[in-house]
Every structure is written in structure tokens, then in C-alpha cells.
Coordinates of C-alpha atoms in Angstrom, one line a residue:
Chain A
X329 CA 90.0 83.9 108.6
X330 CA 88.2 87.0 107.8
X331 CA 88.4 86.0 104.0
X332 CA 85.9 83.0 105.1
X333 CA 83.8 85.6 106.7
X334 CA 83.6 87.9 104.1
X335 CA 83.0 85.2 101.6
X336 CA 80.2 83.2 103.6
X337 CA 78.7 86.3 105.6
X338 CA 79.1 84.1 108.8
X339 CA 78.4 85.4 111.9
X340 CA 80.6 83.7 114.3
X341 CA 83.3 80.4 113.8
X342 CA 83.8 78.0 116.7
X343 CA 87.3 77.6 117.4
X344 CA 88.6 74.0 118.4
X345 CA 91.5 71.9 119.5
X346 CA 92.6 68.6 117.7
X347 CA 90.0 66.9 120.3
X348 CA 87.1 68.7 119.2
X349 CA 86.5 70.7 122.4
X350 CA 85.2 74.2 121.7
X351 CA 88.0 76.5 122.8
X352 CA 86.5 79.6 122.0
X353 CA 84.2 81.5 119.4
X354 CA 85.6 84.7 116.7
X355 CA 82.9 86.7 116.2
X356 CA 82.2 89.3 113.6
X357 CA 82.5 92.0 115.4
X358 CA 86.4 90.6 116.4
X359 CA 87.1 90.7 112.3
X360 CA 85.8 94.0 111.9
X361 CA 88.6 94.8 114.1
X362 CA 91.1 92.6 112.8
X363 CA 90.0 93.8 109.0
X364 CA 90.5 97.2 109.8
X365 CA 94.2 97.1 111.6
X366 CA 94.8 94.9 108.4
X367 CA 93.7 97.4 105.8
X368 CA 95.8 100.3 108.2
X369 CA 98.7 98.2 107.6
X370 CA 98.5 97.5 104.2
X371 CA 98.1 101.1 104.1
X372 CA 100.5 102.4 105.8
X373 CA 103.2 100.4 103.6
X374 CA 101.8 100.9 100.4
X375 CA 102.6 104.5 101.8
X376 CA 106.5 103.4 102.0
X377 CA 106.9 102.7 105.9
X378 CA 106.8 100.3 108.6
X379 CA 103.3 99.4 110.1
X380 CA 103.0 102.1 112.9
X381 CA 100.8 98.8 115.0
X382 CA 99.5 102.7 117.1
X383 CA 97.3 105.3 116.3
X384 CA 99.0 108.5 114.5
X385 CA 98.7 110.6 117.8
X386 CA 99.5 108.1 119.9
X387 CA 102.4 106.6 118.5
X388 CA 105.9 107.9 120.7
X389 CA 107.6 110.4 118.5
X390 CA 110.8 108.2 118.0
X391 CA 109.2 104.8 117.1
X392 CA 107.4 107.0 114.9
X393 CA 110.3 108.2 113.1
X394 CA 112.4 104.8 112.9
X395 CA 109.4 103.5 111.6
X396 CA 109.8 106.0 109.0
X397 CA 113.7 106.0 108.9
X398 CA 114.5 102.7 107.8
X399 CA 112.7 102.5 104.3
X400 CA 113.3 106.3 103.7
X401 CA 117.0 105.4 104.1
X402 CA 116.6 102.6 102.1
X403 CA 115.2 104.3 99.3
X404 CA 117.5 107.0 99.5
X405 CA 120.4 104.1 99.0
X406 CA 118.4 103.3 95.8
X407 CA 117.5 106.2 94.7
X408 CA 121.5 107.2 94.9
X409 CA 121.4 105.3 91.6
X410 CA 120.3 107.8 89.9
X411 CA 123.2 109.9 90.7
X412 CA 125.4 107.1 89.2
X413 CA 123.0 106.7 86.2
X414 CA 123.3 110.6 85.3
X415 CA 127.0 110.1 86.1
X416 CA 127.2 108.0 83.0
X417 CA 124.9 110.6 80.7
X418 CA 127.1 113.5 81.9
X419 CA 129.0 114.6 78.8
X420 CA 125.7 114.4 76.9
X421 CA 123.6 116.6 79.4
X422 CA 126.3 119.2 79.4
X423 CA 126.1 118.7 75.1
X424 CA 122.0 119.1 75.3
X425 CA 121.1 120.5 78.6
X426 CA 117.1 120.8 76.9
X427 CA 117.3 116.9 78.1
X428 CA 117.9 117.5 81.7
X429 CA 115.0 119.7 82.0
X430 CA 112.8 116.9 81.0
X431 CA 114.3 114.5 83.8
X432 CA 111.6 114.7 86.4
X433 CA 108.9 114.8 84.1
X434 CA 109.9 111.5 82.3
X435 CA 110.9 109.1 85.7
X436 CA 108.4 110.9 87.6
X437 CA 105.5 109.8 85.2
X438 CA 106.9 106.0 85.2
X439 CA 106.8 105.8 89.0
X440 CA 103.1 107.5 89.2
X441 CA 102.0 104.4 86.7
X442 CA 103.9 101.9 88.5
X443 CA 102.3 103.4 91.8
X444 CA 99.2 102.3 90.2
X445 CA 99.9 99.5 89.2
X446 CA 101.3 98.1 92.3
X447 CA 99.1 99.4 94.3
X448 CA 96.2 97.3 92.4
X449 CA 97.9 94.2 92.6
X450 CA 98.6 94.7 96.4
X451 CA 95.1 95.0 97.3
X452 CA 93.5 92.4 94.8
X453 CA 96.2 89.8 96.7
X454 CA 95.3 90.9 99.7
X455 CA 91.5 90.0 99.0
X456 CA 92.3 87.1 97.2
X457 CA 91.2 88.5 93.7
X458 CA 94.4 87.9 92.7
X459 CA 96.4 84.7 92.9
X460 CA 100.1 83.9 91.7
X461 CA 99.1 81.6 89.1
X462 CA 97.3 84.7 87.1
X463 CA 100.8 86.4 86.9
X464 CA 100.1 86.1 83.2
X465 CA 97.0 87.6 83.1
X466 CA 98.4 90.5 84.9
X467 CA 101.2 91.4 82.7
X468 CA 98.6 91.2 79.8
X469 CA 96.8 93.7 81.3
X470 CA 99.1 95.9 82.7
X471 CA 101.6 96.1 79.1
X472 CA 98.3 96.9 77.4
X473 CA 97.4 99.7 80.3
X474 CA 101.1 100.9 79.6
X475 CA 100.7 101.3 76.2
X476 CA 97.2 103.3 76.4
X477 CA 98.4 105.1 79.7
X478 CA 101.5 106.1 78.1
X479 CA 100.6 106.8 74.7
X480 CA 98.1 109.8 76.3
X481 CA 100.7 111.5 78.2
X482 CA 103.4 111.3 75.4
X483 CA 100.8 112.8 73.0
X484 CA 100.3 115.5 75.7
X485 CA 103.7 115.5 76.1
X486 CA 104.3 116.6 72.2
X487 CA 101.6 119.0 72.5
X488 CA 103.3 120.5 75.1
X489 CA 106.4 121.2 73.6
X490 CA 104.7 121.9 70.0
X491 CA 102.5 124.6 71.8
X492 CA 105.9 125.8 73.8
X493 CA 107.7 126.0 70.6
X494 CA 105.5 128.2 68.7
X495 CA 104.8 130.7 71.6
X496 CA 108.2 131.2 73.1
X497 CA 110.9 129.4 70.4
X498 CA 111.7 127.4 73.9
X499 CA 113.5 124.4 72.3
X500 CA 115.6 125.7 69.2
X501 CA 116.0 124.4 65.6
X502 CA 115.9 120.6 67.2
X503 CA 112.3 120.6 68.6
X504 CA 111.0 117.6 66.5
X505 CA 113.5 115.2 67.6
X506 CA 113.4 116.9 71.4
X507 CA 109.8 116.3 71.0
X508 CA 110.3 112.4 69.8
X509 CA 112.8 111.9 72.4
X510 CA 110.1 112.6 75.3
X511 CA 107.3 111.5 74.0
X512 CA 108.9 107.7 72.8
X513 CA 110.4 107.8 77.0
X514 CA 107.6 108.7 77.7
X515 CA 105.6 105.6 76.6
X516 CA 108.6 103.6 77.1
X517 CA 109.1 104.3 80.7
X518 CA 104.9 104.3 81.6
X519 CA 105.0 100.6 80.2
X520 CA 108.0 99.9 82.4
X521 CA 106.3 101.2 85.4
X522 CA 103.1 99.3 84.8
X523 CA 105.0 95.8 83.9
X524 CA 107.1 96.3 87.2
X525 CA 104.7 98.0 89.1
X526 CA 102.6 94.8 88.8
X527 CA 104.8 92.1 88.9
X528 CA 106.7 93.7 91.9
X529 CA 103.9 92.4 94.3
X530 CA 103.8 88.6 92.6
X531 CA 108.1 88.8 92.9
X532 CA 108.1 89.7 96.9
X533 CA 105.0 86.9 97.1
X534 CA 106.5 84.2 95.7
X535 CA 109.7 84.8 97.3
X536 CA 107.9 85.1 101.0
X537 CA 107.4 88.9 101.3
X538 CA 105.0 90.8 102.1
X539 CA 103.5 92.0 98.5
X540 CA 102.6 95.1 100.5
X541 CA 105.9 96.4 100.5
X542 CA 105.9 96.9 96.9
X543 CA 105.1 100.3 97.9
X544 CA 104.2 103.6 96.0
X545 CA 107.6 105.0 96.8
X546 CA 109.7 101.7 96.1
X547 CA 108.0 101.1 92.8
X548 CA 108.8 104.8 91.9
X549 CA 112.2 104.5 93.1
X550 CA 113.1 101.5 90.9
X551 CA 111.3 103.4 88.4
X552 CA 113.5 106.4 88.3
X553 CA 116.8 104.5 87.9
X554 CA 115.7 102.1 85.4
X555 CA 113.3 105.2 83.6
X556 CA 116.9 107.4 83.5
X557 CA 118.4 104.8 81.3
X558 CA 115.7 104.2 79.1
X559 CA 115.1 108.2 78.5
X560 CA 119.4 108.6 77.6
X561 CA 119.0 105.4 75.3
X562 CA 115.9 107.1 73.1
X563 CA 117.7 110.1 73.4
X564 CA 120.9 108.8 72.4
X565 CA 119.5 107.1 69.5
X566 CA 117.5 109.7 68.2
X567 CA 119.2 112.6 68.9
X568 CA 122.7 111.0 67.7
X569 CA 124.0 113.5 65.2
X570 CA 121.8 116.7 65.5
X571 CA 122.2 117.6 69.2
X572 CA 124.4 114.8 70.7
Chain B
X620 CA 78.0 103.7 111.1
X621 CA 80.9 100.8 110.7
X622 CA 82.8 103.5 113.2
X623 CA 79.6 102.9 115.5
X624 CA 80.2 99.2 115.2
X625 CA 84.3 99.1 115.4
X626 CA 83.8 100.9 119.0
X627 CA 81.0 99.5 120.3
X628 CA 81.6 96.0 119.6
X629 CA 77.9 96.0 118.1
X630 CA 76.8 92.5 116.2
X631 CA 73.8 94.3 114.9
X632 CA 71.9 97.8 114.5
X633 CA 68.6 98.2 113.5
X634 CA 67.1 101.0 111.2
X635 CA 63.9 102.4 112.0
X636 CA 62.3 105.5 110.2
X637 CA 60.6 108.1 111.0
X638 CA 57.9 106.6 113.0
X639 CA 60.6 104.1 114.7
X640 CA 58.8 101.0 112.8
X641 CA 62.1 98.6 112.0
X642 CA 62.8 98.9 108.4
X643 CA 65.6 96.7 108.5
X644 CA 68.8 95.6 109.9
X645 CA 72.4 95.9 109.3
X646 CA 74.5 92.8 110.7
X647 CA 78.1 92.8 111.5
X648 CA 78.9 90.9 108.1
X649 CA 77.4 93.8 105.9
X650 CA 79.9 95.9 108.0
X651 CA 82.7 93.8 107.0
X652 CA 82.1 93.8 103.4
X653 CA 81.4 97.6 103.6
X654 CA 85.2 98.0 106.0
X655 CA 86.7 96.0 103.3
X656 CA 85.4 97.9 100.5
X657 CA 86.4 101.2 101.6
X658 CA 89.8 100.3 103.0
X659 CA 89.7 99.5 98.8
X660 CA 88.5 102.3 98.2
X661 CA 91.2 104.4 100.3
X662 CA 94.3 102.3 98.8
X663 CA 93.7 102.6 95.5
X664 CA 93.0 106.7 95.9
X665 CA 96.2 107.1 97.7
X666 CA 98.1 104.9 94.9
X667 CA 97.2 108.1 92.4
X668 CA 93.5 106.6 90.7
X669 CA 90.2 106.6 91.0
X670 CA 88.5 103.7 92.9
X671 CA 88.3 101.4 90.6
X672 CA 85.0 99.7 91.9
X673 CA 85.3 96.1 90.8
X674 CA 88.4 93.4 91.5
X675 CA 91.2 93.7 89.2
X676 CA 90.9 91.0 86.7
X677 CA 87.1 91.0 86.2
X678 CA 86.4 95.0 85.7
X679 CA 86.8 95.6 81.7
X680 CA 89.9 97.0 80.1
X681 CA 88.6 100.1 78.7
X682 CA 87.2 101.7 82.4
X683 CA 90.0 100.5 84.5
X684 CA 92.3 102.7 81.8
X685 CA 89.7 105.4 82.2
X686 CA 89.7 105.6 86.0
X687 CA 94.4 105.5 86.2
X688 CA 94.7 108.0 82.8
X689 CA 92.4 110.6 84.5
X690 CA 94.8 111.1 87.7
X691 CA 98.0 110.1 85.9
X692 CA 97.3 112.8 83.0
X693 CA 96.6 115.4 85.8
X694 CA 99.9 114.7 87.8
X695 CA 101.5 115.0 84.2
X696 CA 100.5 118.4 83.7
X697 CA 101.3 119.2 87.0
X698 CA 104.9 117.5 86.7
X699 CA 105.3 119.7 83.7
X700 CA 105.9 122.7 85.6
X701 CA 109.4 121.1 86.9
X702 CA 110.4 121.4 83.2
X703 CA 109.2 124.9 83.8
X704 CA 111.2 125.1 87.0
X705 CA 114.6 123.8 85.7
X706 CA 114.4 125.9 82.3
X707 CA 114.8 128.7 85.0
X708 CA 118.1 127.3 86.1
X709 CA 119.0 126.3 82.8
X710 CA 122.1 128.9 82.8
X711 CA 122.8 127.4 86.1
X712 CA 122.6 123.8 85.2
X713 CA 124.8 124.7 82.1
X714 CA 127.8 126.3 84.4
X715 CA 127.8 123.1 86.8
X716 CA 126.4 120.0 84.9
X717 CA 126.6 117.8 88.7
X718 CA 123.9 119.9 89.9
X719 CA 121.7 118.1 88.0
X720 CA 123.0 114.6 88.9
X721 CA 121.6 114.8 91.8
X722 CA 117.8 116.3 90.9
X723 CA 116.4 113.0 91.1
X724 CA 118.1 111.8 94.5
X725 CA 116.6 115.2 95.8
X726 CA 113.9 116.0 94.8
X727 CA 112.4 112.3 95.4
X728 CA 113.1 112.3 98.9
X729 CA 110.6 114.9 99.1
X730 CA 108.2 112.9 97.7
X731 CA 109.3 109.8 99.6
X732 CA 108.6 111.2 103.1
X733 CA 105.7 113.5 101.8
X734 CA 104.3 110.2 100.8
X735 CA 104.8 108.6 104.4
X736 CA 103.2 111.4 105.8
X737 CA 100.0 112.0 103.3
X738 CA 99.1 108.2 104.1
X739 CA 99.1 108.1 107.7
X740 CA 97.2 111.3 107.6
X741 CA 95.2 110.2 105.6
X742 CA 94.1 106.5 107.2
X743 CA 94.1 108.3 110.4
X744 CA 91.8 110.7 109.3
X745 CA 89.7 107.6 107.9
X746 CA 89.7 105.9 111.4
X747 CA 89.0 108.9 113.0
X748 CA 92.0 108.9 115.0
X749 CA 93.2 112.1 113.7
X750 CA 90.5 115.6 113.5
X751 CA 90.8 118.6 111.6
X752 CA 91.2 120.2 115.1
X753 CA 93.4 118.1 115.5
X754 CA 96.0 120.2 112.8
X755 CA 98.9 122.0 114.6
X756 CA 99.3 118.8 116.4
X757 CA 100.2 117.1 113.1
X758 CA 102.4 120.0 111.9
X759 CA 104.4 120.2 115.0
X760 CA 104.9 116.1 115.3
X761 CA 105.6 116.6 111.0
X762 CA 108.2 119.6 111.5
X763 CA 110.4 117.3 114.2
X764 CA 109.6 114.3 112.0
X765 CA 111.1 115.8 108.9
X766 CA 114.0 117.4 110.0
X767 CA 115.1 114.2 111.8
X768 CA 114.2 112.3 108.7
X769 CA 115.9 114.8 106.5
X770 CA 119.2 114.8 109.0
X771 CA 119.9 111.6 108.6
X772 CA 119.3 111.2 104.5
X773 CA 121.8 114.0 104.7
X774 CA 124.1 112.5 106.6
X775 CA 124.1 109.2 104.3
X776 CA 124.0 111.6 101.5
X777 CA 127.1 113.3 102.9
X778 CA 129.1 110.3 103.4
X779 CA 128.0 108.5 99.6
X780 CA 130.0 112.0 98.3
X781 CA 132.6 112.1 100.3
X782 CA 133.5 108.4 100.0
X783 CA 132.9 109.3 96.1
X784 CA 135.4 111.9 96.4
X785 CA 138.0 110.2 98.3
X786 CA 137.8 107.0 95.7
X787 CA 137.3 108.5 92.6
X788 CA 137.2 112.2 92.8
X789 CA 134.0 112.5 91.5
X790 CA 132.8 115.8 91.9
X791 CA 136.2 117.8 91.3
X792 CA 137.6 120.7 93.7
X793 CA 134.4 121.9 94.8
X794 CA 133.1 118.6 96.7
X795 CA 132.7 120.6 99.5
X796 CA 130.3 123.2 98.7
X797 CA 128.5 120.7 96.6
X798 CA 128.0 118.3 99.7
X799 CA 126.6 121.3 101.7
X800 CA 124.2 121.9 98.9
X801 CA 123.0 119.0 98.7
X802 CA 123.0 118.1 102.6
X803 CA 121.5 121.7 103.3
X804 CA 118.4 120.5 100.2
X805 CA 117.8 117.0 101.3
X806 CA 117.1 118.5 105.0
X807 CA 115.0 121.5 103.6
X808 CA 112.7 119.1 100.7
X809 CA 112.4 115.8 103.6
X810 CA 110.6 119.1 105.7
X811 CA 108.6 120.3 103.0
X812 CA 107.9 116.8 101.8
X813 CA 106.4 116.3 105.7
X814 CA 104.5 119.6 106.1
X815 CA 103.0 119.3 103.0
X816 CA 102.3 116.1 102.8
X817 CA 100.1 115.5 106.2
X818 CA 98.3 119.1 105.8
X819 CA 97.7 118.3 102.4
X820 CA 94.7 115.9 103.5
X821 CA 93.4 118.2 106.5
X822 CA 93.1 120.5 103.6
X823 CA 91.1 118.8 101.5
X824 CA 88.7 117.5 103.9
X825 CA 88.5 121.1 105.3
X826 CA 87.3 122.5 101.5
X827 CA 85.0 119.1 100.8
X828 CA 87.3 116.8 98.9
X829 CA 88.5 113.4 99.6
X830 CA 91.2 113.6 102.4
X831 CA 92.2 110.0 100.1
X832 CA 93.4 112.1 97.1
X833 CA 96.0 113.1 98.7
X834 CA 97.9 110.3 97.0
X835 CA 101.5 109.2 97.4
X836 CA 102.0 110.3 93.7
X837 CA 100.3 113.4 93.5
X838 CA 102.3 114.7 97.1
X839 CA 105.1 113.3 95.1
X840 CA 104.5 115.6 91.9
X841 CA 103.9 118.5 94.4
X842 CA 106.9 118.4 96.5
X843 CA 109.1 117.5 93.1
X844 CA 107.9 120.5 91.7
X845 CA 108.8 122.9 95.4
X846 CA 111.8 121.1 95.8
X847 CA 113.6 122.2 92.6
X848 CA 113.1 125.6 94.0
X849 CA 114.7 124.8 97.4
X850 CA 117.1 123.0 95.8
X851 CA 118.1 125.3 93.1
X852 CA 117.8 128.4 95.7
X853 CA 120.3 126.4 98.0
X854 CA 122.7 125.8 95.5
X855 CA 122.5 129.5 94.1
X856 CA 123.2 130.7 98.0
X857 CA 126.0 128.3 98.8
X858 CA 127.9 128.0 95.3
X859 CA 127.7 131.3 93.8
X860 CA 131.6 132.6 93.8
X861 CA 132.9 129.0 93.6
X862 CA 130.8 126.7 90.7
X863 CA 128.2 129.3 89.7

């Protein structure tokens, strides 16, 4: 409904029953309302929680914080993945510790892409700029944003660790493949983040979801486990032996 | 003025200048596309980019990569300092390789409920629901927010190890000092995540900027970065004697 208002700048739609009779008129003034609570609510889960449906200060302190509770818990479950992802890369972070140190850095970058990326294909759904049937056109963009998006952080990236090298000797005689290994995660994870970032809101669509609950910190949660294994499988293969 | 209309149930406001002749009007419809825009505006700053300006699929290729790199480079940089942080703790992380299995779980649960709690700041603030004046209401409700929030992540977090432990022995002789660590962190970073992440926008709007780019990503960078401290600080205090 507020779609057709924004779309035809009407000022008022007539509301009637299957006979015709006039039951009652929505004004404008009724969407502005209904647009705004909408837009709160979008936000509020793009922000990783329930709808709080009550102002901030308002709100009772414990339907606040089960509001909260539920998809902080469930993201914690998820995020325990990681654990069990590292588990697996054990023996070769105790071999090259140097590839620990670069954890954050790598999964946090994928899930600040796919943050972006979900949260534009949220909103352009939720105005209709954005239907199911461009799914294609979406990926298109976003691997092509992934590409760009990671390929200027890995090169500042390998700055970085050049730079490092030559001031402090940080990294040891195995700094060129160190350097490889982040900076190929690096654009390997970004493009991951974009591509699930952006489909994640099409996914939870189709399957009757709300696309809003592809949220920042879901998308960067799936990120993180799935950005893990793709950092230990460039390292692996590059750093095969020199440092692992 | 779309606040003036949202609470007065206005359907149309007329702008006169200096010497009241009416210059114009503004209808209730303008008002919608105007709420609409900068709810737009608002979710796609707190999903870590600048506002992009246009829908999705129609603005071009090269300025929609121009207005994500800009944030995501900065939150790189900024993430770099948790390889800073960890090369710290290197010796540490080389004595007791599990600590750094669980760096991700930790330190993005930080982020997680720092996200939560920058985004319904920062819609509040929008809606005027919340005011600067308004701050040591905020901290207060955010302190007793994150420390429930962080009691019960702890509490699932201390059950995953010690279910771990019991089935697999996991984590070796020291499971128990290594499930107070991490229970003790998880409780410490959800706090931090929830303090920082709701003043972080009263901040902002205090010195001039956005209160809206106080984005679930870049909360998400900040608290990673503060919660390797706590984290590694926690594990220094409990574990030194035992695994350290």
C-alpha cells in the first residue's frame, strides 16, 4: 500500500468491501506512519535483532533484551563454527603462528563486504527496486564489486606487510608468500561476502523469510566460518613447503 | 519538517518567506518520498557505505564501488591493528595454540551486540525518540543489557566446551581455566560491545558527524580490535601458572 502511494503521489485511497461500500479512507498522513515503523523495522534487523515494535526508552528492559537474546544466541551457535574450523587448522597455526595474526583481518573484511552487500539488496527489495527474477543481475554486479572491492584492500593489504617488513623485519625470510597468502584471501573472501551477502536476501525471499533478516551480523557470521576455510586453503596451498 | 508531519498528523504545510507571501507547499506525499529516502539513506550508512543515492540496479558500476571501497578500505586499516594486537600475544598464542581457536567466537560477539546496540541508537536518535541528554540513560539500560547478553553467550559458551570436553577431550587438562577465560571474555567484550556501540552515535552527533556512521561494521572493527585486549588480558590473568 504505501508502495502505490509513493509511486502515484496519491493523497488518500478509499477502502471498500466486496460490495463496493466505502469502508473507510488511508490517508497519507496514515503511511507516513506506517513507512516509518516499517523502515525502523527493517532497521532494527538489518542491525541483527528482533523488531523492538517500542521506542528505545520505552521498551521494558527484559523484552528489550530477549529481543536481543535470541539472534545473539543464535549467532553465537554459528559463529561456534569457527572454533571447529580453526580446530581443523590447528597443527598448521601452531607450525606458522604469523597466519593467526591475520585471522580477524581476513574474515572480518569478508563480513564488512557482505554487510554491504546485503544490506543493499534488503532495502532495494523492500522498495521494490529489486525483484527475484533479477537474481542474475545481482550476482553480476556484486562478483564484479568483489573483485574491485577486494582487489583494493589486498593491494593495501601487501602494502602493509611490504612496508612492515622493511621497517621492523616483522614477518621473517617468508614474507612474499605470507604476503600472497593474505592478499589472494583477501580477494577471495571479499567476493564471497559480496556473492552471499547479496544472494542471502533473494534465498530467505524465495523461501518465505523476511529478506531483512539477512542482517549485517548474520552475513558476517556466515562469512567468518566459510572466510576461515578459504584463508587455510590459500594458505595451505601456497605456503605448502616453506612454512607449512 | 517530516518530524512536524509524523506528530501532527499534518496533510499539508505551507512555506511562506520572509514577508509571509506563500511560496509553496509541501504535501504529505513529498513527505513520503522524502521518509522513504532517508530511512535509505540511514540503512545503507549503518550497513558500512556511503548512501548510495540511486536504486541498486540503475546507479552505474563504477560510483556504486566508489561509495562501499571508501568505508570498507577505512574499516581495513582500522582492522589492521588486530594484527597489530595479536603480534603482541604472539608468544602467548605460540605457548597455547586453543587460545586462538576461539578469537573469532569472541571477539565477534562484541561486534554482534555492539551492532544491536549502535542501530537502535542510532534509528532512535533519527526518530527523535532518543536525545543527547538523553546519554547516561542509554549507558545504564546498555551496561544491564550487556552483561545479561554476555551472561548467557557465556553460559552456552560454557556448556559447548564442556560437552566438548566430556565427548572428545578437546581442550586437554586445562578445560577448566580455559572455559573461565573464555566465559570471563565473552561477558567482558558483549559489555564493551554495548557501551561502545550505543555511545558511539551520541558521540558523533555531539562532534557534528552522522550519528548513521556508526555502522554495524565499523562498531564491529572497533570492538574486534578492544576485545583482543580483554581477551588476551583475561587469559594472561587466569592462565598464567597453568597453559601460559
Amino acid at each position: 500500500l504505501s508502495r502505490l502511494f509513493a509511486e502515484h503521489d496519491f493523497l488518500a485511497i478509499p477502502v471498500i468491501d466486496a460490495e463496493r461500500h466505502v469502508k473507510g479512507i488511508v490517508t497519507v498522513d496514515d503511511i507516513v506512519d506506517v513507512v516509518q515503523e516499517e523502515a525502523t523495522e527493517d532497521i532494527q534487523k538489518i542491525g541483527g535483532m528482533e523488531a523492538l515494535d517500542a521506542p528505545y526508552l520505552e521498551i521494558g528492559f527484559a523484552s528489550m533484551v530477549r529481543k536481543r537474546a535470541g539472534w545473539l544466541a543464535i549467532l553465537f551457535v554459528g559463529e561456534m563454527l569457527t572454533a571447529t574450523a580453526m580446530g581443523f587448522y590447528e597443527r598448521e597455526i601452531a607450525r606458522a603462528v604469523v597466519l593467526a595474526l591475520f585471522v580477524p583481518l581476513i574474515i572480518s573484511s569478508g563480513g564488512n563486504s557482505g554487510s554491504q552487500a546485503s544490506t543493499l539488496v534488503v532495502r532495494a527489495l523492500a522498495l521494490g527496486e529489486v525483484k527475484l527474477r533479477d537474481w542474475w543481475r545481482v550476482v553480476r554486479r556484486e562478483i564484479g564489486a568483489g573483485l574491485w572491492l577486494g582487489a583494493i584492500l589486498a593491494s593495501i593489504g601487501l602494502a602493509r606487510i611490504l612496508v612492515w617488513q622493511l621497517l621492523f623485519h616483522t614477518y621473517g625470510d617468508h614474507y612474499v608468500p605470507i604476503a600472497l597468502t593474505v592478499a589472494a584471501s583477501l580477494i577471495g573472501v571479499v567476493m564471497w561476502g559480496t556473492i552471499a551477502g547479496s544472494m542471502l536476501p533473494l534465498v530467505l525471499r524465495r523461501i518465505g523469510f523476511d529478506p531483512a533478516s539477512a542482517s549485517a551480523p548474520f552475513v558476517a557470521t556466515l562469512v567468518d566460518v566459510s572466510g576461515l576455510v578459504i584463508y587455510f586453503s590459500v594458505a595451505s596451498l601456497i605456503l605448502r613447503g616453506t612454512l607449512l
